[in-house]
Amino acid sequence: MRRYSLRVISALVTLLSLLTPIQSHALSNFKEAPSTVWGHTFAGKSTGTTQSRPPKTAHVEQKSKFQVNYKNFPDWAKKDFQAAVDVWSANFASNVPVTIDASWGRTASFGVLGSARPGNYFAGFDGAPDASLWYPSALANALAGKDLDPGNPEMVIQVNSMATWDTRNDGAPRSNEYDLESVFLHEMAHGLGFLSTDSYDSFFGYGTIEQPTPYDAYTQLPDKRRLSDLPSPSLDLGNALTSTLVWAGESGTAANGGKPIVLYTPSRYEEGSSVSHIDETTYANLGSNSIMTPNLDSGEIYRDPGSLLLGMLEDLRRKPPVGVAVGVPQVVRNAQALIADASAIITFDPPANARTAQITTYSVRNLKTDQVKSATSSPITFTGLKNGTSYTFSIVSSNTNGTSDAVTTAAVTPQPDWQHLVIDPGANIRHITSINFNGKPLIAYSNAKTGILKIAAWDGKTWKKTTVDGAGGTAGRTKSAITSPISLCVNGSGTKQTLHIFYSESDDRDLHYATFDGKNFIYDIVDGNGVQVNDYKDPVRVRTGSDVSISSACVATAGGIQVFYRDESQGILLGATKAKGAKTWSYELVDGDRKTDGRSTGDVAFHLKALFDGKKTYVVYDSVLTINQKKEPTSGEVRVASRNTFAPGDWSYFNLDTSGSATPMTGFDVSIAKTLDGVQASWLISSPTTAPDANRIRWSLIQNPPTQGVATSESFGTPSKYLNTDGTSIAYNCAQRICVLDTARAVPTIKLVSSEQNTAGSDSAWVVIGRVKYLVASYKGDLSMLRP
């Protein structure tokens, strides 16, 4: 059975980030894309000679700090890695520490000595020399002066443990041995940005570069066209990847005596080598200036980067020369005007020939006022509009050769944000959920900045706030930041109920549990702190050592407590139960382990919710069935597991929604609520034209077969997590803002709640106070109640 570990896929804390390979961190800020292309060092020939050891270089000044997270590394290899780190810390300038995840183990090909890739890629950040290009993590952080993605490493390196290494740390490999420090010096250069993001289809001959980097922009064909500007995918690009290419950067060229540096582009494309190295034949036997050739011969040694490599890395910090504009720009694609408060946000995708056309500007005209705004990328925002008035806009793209035809958006009518009332000033929430406790509304929320988990209970006049965890302390409290979704459930009656809170933290990633009787908290750890991973094939279920921090959902009844959660290490849905009077937890595997008994072998429970309707426990969750080479989900399901006991064998299963030709992907997030008609679930779906991004909201009563409702969100922007339904209204994120879909109307309608853009997404919760329904969410950095 195939398993996918999403911790390896661009730090995927939620399924949406996986489903959105290019993630915008603000419509006016930067974007992030996963790194999937590796640069290799291949084992070269055995020379039969031993190279004399280079003199040890003294590095007086550190220009940066590197932190290496080792996995399975022997001590001798750590010493060679540290030696390479010392060299690069003296040659790569950055005020932001560079974190490296390094793994020691077998590789798929014995001929590969080592491989590396950046952590991720970033575009449009403050300090980017060229906003149209994608910069690798370490370089982007250095240019921005801050860590753009604190949760992920800047570099990932893998080393082949089966190679014949010099293990003596003497810097003098024998004629049949490979020098590990040399491999690290080479691979760290790939991680720092000496890497093209191209790919090649060997059957059809097509080349592809989806996110061109500065490395691609400095790589030129003999006719001066930049590799980054060629159509993608195309045969033209495929031919370029297997023909002569040179480095056109000023510093690299100067280091090569004024001549362009010839790159390694064999006529038969070599994955992990072609383009991302200098030519093997041209630059052989040049001492340190041979370090970025694709092969390392046995006995060969490098102890510094060499002037060619340092010159090329210096070029990457500057804006590449403008490419050659070919033709006039075509029309922009997917033009939309989005509703905002007294504003409109105009979004569009570049023309199909954007790279070859070398577009210099986009201009948007307000057709009602004739106001024109120009920029070099989407989106473009018009402010000062009148709420309730209809507007349309036209967009053209221009270059040095001319201007495209205009594209006109559909009409939009700006509307005001909802009114807001502050609950907790400065509480910029990460996650939030709500429940009724002792007959009154209660919300639980974590602060995105401090990592502290709090509850706020309505006492009839005001919100009484209490810290639960994340601020340190004794008796089971943690000082680690609370970073996971939070689940709440209650049991008991009247004003003597018990509140059950489940959550996880950023360090150990265990599933924590706190109970509250209205006065005191009791703390426990449910799972994740086992001595080892409880393999999904093992029928005996015990505590596991897996990461169980991704999702949780709980149900509390008179019979006891049930909590369900994702095992991130194995992609399965686990459960733990504590019957009334029991002192310990009982563990079970709910789904994701086999395709029998109605179960699934999908990668399940990135998002899940649970609910007890008085008779049955329902667990609703999403499932990824397949992913493509870009690590994007291509099919999935929204599933329901239900039972009316605590017995692991009593589960029954069915699908609320399944991917198909009309709906390539379903899931993205889930939410449920109890209604007069039953239990209702909501989720998101994509269409063939938007996959892997969602474009519609779907909901249904939990029944088999389901009766599905669906709504689109064109005038408000792409729908995304977080979903939150109370059974009649679905709150969701729309173009990084908050919208609400009213499903109780004969014709479902959408309203804008908040125009404030939140790059990480805005979680929300419903509460009712004095028969008035409010949505609770972050608003301008404060935890607030919002209503029309």
GROMACS .gro file of C-alpha atoms in nm, residues 638 640 654-658 679 681 683 698-709:
model
   22
  638VAL     CA    1  -1.490   1.292   0.151
  640VAL     CA    2  -1.799   0.924   0.671
  654PHE     CA    3  -1.944   0.548   0.293
  655ASN     CA    4  -1.836   0.836   0.070
  656LEU     CA    5  -2.012   1.172   0.074
  657ASP     CA    6  -1.819   1.272  -0.238
  658THR     CA    7  -1.572   1.112  -0.477
  679VAL     CA    8  -2.617   1.617   1.050
  681ALA     CA    9  -2.138   1.836   0.625
  683TRP     CA   10  -1.645   2.064   0.192
  698ARG     CA   11  -2.052   2.165  -0.154
  699TRP     CA   12  -2.276   2.052   0.133
  700SER     CA   13  -2.503   1.760   0.214
  701LEU     CA   14  -2.688   1.588   0.495
  702ILE     CA   15  -2.489   1.285   0.610
  703GLN     CA   16  -2.690   1.013   0.445
  704ASN     CA   17  -2.628   0.745   0.185
  705PRO     CA   18  -2.680   0.842  -0.091
  706PRO     CA   19  -2.603   1.210  -0.017
  707THR     CA   20  -2.812   1.498  -0.153
  708GLN     CA   21  -2.552   1.752  -0.250
  709GLY     CA   22  -2.588   2.128  -0.282
   0.00000   0.00000   0.00000
